[in-house]
Amino acid sequence: MTGARDTAAAPPPASGGWQEGDPAGARRWALLPEPLPLEAGGALPGVRIAYESWGRLAPDGSNAVLVLHALTGDSHAAGPAGPGHPTPGWWDGLIGPGRALDTDRWFVVAPNVLGGCQGSTGPSSLRDPGGSPAGSGGLRWGGSFPFLTTRDQVAAEARWADLLGIGRWALVVGGSMGGMRALEWAVGRPDRCAALLVLASTAAASAEQIAWAGVQLHAIRADPGWRGGDYHRADPGAGPHRGLGVARRLAHVTYRSEAELASRFGREPQEAEHPWHGGRYQVESYLDHHAGKLARRFDAGSYVVLTEAMNSHDIGRGRGGARSALRRVRARTLIAGVDSDRLYPLAQQRLLADAVPGADGLRVIESPYGHDGFLIETEQVAPLVREVLA
């Protein structure tokens, strides 16, 4: 397993997010014509949404499927890694001809969430996306980027869908943070969702989830390279990658299960390293590896903004509570959870399945991988997609 020590000779960039001038890859962009009003007050101007699509939109717009990513995901849900896309599609096994989201039939669209760092407006974005590039005087949002809620993000996605000519989705599907936004679509805009599939998510962020997230936020903000969020012009190695790495290590432990970590790594040392003499255990090297990878493809400011948006998630806020809000859903609905998920336990999905009218009970994905099972177990997710679309 490659560890952080193996990449020490190549310092990570101040931000691993996509930057103006980088290869576009398969991305396209839509610019919202008006500032976006925000729940916390004020409005965000110049909002751009980066997205990718597969298949062809029907003349009547009836075959559009919205795929919503999790915290460190992006619009690249399918396809290989390549210029502009540092990693392969995160749900590649589900999207394509003959797959569960059959692109010969469905027009599949995945946006990068508002506040993200892979092309949509976020802390690492230029304040004026049509202005000069950062290297010649362009200013980035940085620490002045406003507080976002899940509802703000979905409001931006709804305006973006209008620009694409999509008035109603055949299916809205998402897991974890994507599941939060999928629920918000179905509750806040029930006339725009024909079907809904929510995986490993919740009606509201719990105290424990907020606590785990809070420790991660402290780690990033305590990094001297954070600079109040205004670090984007720092030299390689001088950004908040250490704090982001600690956040990622902690998060990744909650994404996996104790049983998987035990069976994969046990108490074994990392190759020739000895933990009693400055070396690491294999599980530590594994976490170092994931921390280093994230620092090279993600932005610490986006991690903060998106984590705070997840903490804000409460489908029942201002709607009479969660059960009252979930009764607004009119979409055909399937709710699924992962049996080994310790971050979003099955009880949270069971509440959703019980409260959404017509939801056909709770579906359980059996996996040793914990919360990440909704990304990994595509052979179990695929039948759920086909069923809700049938």
mmCIF file of N, CA, C and O in Angstrom, residues 195-232:
data_model
loop_
_atom_site.group_PDB
_atom_site.id
_atom_site.type_symbol
_atom_site.label_atom_id
_atom_site.label_comp_id
_atom_site.label_asym_id
_atom_site.label_seq_id
_atom_site.Cartn_x
_atom_site.Cartn_y
_atom_site.Cartn_z
ATOM 1 N N ALA A 195 -39.705 9.161 -9.815
ATOM 2 C CA ALA A 195 -39.213 8.046 -9.007
ATOM 3 C C ALA A 195 -38.031 8.523 -8.178
ATOM 4 O O ALA A 195 -37.323 9.471 -8.552
ATOM 5 N N LEU A 196 -37.810 7.830 -7.050
ATOM 6 C CA LEU A 196 -36.796 8.242 -6.087
ATOM 7 C C LEU A 196 -36.107 7.002 -5.542
ATOM 8 O O LEU A 196 -36.757 6.045 -5.124
ATOM 9 N N LEU A 197 -34.780 7.027 -5.551
ATOM 10 C CA LEU A 197 -33.994 5.976 -4.916
ATOM 11 C C LEU A 197 -32.966 6.633 -4.005
ATOM 12 O O LEU A 197 -32.106 7.386 -4.460
ATOM 13 N N VAL A 198 -33.094 6.367 -2.703
ATOM 14 C CA VAL A 198 -32.205 6.945 -1.694
ATOM 15 C C VAL A 198 -31.412 5.816 -1.053
ATOM 16 O O VAL A 198 -31.983 4.828 -0.590
ATOM 17 N N LEU A 199 -30.086 5.980 -1.017
ATOM 18 C CA LEU A 199 -29.192 4.954 -0.517
ATOM 19 C C LEU A 199 -28.359 5.501 0.636
ATOM 20 O O LEU A 199 -27.746 6.569 0.521
ATOM 21 N N ALA A 200 -28.342 4.776 1.755
ATOM 22 C CA ALA A 200 -27.427 5.072 2.863
ATOM 23 C C ALA A 200 -27.469 6.540 3.263
ATOM 24 O O ALA A 200 -26.439 7.195 3.385
ATOM 25 N N SER A 201 -28.667 7.064 3.471
ATOM 26 C CA SER A 201 -28.812 8.468 3.830
ATOM 27 C C SER A 201 -29.807 8.609 4.978
ATOM 28 O O SER A 201 -30.186 7.622 5.614
ATOM 29 N N THR A 202 -30.243 9.826 5.232
ATOM 30 C CA THR A 202 -31.022 10.098 6.437
ATOM 31 C C THR A 202 -31.941 11.284 6.240
ATOM 32 O O THR A 202 -31.705 12.127 5.355
ATOM 33 N N ALA A 203 -32.981 11.370 7.068
ATOM 34 C CA ALA A 203 -33.898 12.505 7.013
ATOM 35 C C ALA A 203 -33.266 13.763 7.580
ATOM 36 O O ALA A 203 -33.630 14.882 7.194
ATOM 37 N N ALA A 204 -32.332 13.599 8.496
ATOM 38 C CA ALA A 204 -31.658 14.745 9.122
ATOM 39 C C ALA A 204 -30.319 14.273 9.663
ATOM 40 O O ALA A 204 -30.201 13.151 10.167
ATOM 41 N N ALA A 205 -29.306 15.124 9.555
ATOM 42 C CA ALA A 205 -28.009 14.787 10.143
ATOM 43 C C ALA A 205 -28.170 14.609 11.646
ATOM 44 O O ALA A 205 -28.767 15.451 12.329
ATOM 45 N N SER A 206 -27.647 13.521 12.171
ATOM 46 C CA SER A 206 -27.776 13.222 13.593
ATOM 47 C C SER A 206 -26.689 13.925 14.398
ATOM 48 O O SER A 206 -25.694 14.418 13.846
ATOM 49 N N ALA A 207 -26.860 13.928 15.710
ATOM 50 C CA ALA A 207 -25.843 14.527 16.583
ATOM 51 C C ALA A 207 -24.494 13.850 16.393
ATOM 52 O O ALA A 207 -23.445 14.519 16.350
ATOM 53 N N GLU A 208 -24.491 12.530 16.262
ATOM 54 C CA GLU A 208 -23.216 11.823 16.087
ATOM 55 C C GLU A 208 -22.578 12.172 14.748
ATOM 56 O O GLU A 208 -21.354 12.382 14.671
ATOM 57 N N GLN A 209 -23.387 12.238 13.687
ATOM 58 C CA GLN A 209 -22.832 12.600 12.379
ATOM 59 C C GLN A 209 -22.258 14.018 12.407
ATOM 60 O O GLN A 209 -21.184 14.278 11.846
ATOM 61 N N ILE A 210 -22.962 14.932 13.056
ATOM 62 C CA ILE A 210 -22.451 16.302 13.183
ATOM 63 C C ILE A 210 -21.165 16.311 14.011
ATOM 64 O O ILE A 210 -20.225 17.059 13.709
ATOM 65 N N ALA A 211 -21.103 15.468 15.033
ATOM 66 C CA ALA A 211 -19.898 15.405 15.867
ATOM 67 C C ALA A 211 -18.690 14.922 15.065
ATOM 68 O O ALA A 211 -17.605 15.518 15.123
ATOM 69 N N TRP A 212 -18.851 13.823 14.311
ATOM 70 C CA TRP A 212 -17.756 13.342 13.470
ATOM 71 C C TRP A 212 -17.325 14.429 12.489
ATOM 72 O O TRP A 212 -16.131 14.658 12.278
ATOM 73 N N ALA A 213 -18.308 15.078 11.886
ATOM 74 C CA ALA A 213 -17.998 16.136 10.918
ATOM 75 C C ALA A 213 -17.290 17.303 11.598
ATOM 76 O O ALA A 213 -16.369 17.902 11.028
ATOM 77 N N GLY A 214 -17.717 17.642 12.800
ATOM 78 C CA GLY A 214 -17.115 18.760 13.516
ATOM 79 C C GLY A 214 -15.639 18.553 13.787
ATOM 80 O O GLY A 214 -14.835 19.495 13.676
ATOM 81 N N VAL A 215 -15.247 17.331 14.130
ATOM 82 C CA VAL A 215 -13.829 17.042 14.352
ATOM 83 C C VAL A 215 -13.046 17.243 13.058
ATOM 84 O O VAL A 215 -11.936 17.801 13.051
ATOM 85 N N GLN A 216 -13.622 16.823 11.938
ATOM 86 C CA GLN A 216 -12.952 17.001 10.641
ATOM 87 C C GLN A 216 -12.794 18.480 10.298
ATOM 88 O O GLN A 216 -11.747 18.908 9.794
ATOM 89 N N LEU A 217 -13.823 19.266 10.561
ATOM 90 C CA LEU A 217 -13.742 20.706 10.293
ATOM 91 C C LEU A 217 -12.669 21.360 11.157
ATOM 92 O O LEU A 217 -11.917 22.222 10.685
ATOM 93 N N HIS A 218 -12.578 20.955 12.418
ATOM 94 C CA HIS A 218 -11.533 21.503 13.296
ATOM 95 C C HIS A 218 -10.144 21.167 12.767
ATOM 96 O O HIS A 218 -9.225 21.994 12.829
ATOM 97 N N ALA A 219 -9.981 19.949 12.256
ATOM 98 C CA ALA A 219 -8.673 19.541 11.736
ATOM 99 C C ALA A 219 -8.240 20.435 10.580
ATOM 100 O O ALA A 219 -7.081 20.855 10.505
ATOM 101 N N ILE A 220 -9.153 20.733 9.683
ATOM 102 C CA ILE A 220 -8.814 21.579 8.528
ATOM 103 C C ILE A 220 -8.525 23.004 8.973
ATOM 104 O O ILE A 220 -7.512 23.614 8.578
ATOM 105 N N ARG A 221 -9.379 23.555 9.816
ATOM 106 C CA ARG A 221 -9.216 24.954 10.224
ATOM 107 C C ARG A 221 -8.015 25.163 11.139
ATOM 108 O O ARG A 221 -7.513 26.288 11.243
ATOM 109 N N ALA A 222 -7.555 24.095 11.789
ATOM 110 C CA ALA A 222 -6.376 24.211 12.653
ATOM 111 C C ALA A 222 -5.066 24.144 11.872
ATOM 112 O O ALA A 222 -4.007 24.445 12.423
ATOM 113 N N ASP A 223 -5.131 23.762 10.607
ATOM 114 C CA ASP A 223 -3.920 23.691 9.784
ATOM 115 C C ASP A 223 -3.426 25.113 9.511
ATOM 116 O O ASP A 223 -4.191 25.951 9.025
ATOM 117 N N PRO A 224 -2.156 25.420 9.796
ATOM 118 C CA PRO A 224 -1.637 26.769 9.506
ATOM 119 C C PRO A 224 -1.797 27.169 8.047
ATOM 120 O O PRO A 224 -1.879 28.357 7.725
ATOM 121 N N GLY A 225 -1.860 26.191 7.158
ATOM 122 C CA GLY A 225 -2.040 26.488 5.745
ATOM 123 C C GLY A 225 -3.450 26.892 5.363
ATOM 124 O O GLY A 225 -3.679 27.305 4.220
ATOM 125 N N TRP A 226 -4.383 26.813 6.311
ATOM 126 C CA TRP A 226 -5.779 27.151 6.025
ATOM 127 C C TRP A 226 -5.948 28.635 5.724
ATOM 128 O O TRP A 226 -6.680 29.023 4.819
ATOM 129 N N ARG A 227 -5.311 29.476 6.508
ATOM 130 C CA ARG A 227 -5.323 30.926 6.289
ATOM 131 C C ARG A 227 -6.738 31.494 6.171
ATOM 132 O O ARG A 227 -7.027 32.338 5.329
ATOM 133 N N GLY A 228 -7.615 31.002 7.012
ATOM 134 C CA GLY A 228 -8.982 31.498 6.975
ATOM 135 C C GLY A 228 -9.724 31.137 5.707
ATOM 136 O O GLY A 228 -10.767 31.721 5.394
ATOM 137 N N GLY A 229 -9.228 30.174 4.970
ATOM 138 C CA GLY A 229 -9.837 29.753 3.712
ATOM 139 C C GLY A 229 -9.251 30.428 2.486
ATOM 140 O O GLY A 229 -9.620 30.084 1.357
ATOM 141 N N ASP A 230 -8.307 31.361 2.693
ATOM 142 C CA ASP A 230 -7.712 32.108 1.567
ATOM 143 C C ASP A 230 -6.292 31.609 1.293
ATOM 144 O O ASP A 230 -5.303 32.317 1.523
ATOM 145 N N TYR A 231 -6.195 30.401 0.795
ATOM 146 C CA TYR A 231 -4.905 29.735 0.590
ATOM 147 C C TYR A 231 -4.657 29.371 -0.873
ATOM 148 O O TYR A 231 -3.625 28.769 -1.194
ATOM 149 N N HIS A 232 -5.549 29.708 -1.776
ATOM 150 C CA HIS A 232 -5.516 29.140 -3.115
ATOM 151 C C HIS A 232 -4.317 29.584 -3.956
ATOM 152 O O HIS A 232 -4.000 28.949 -4.959
#
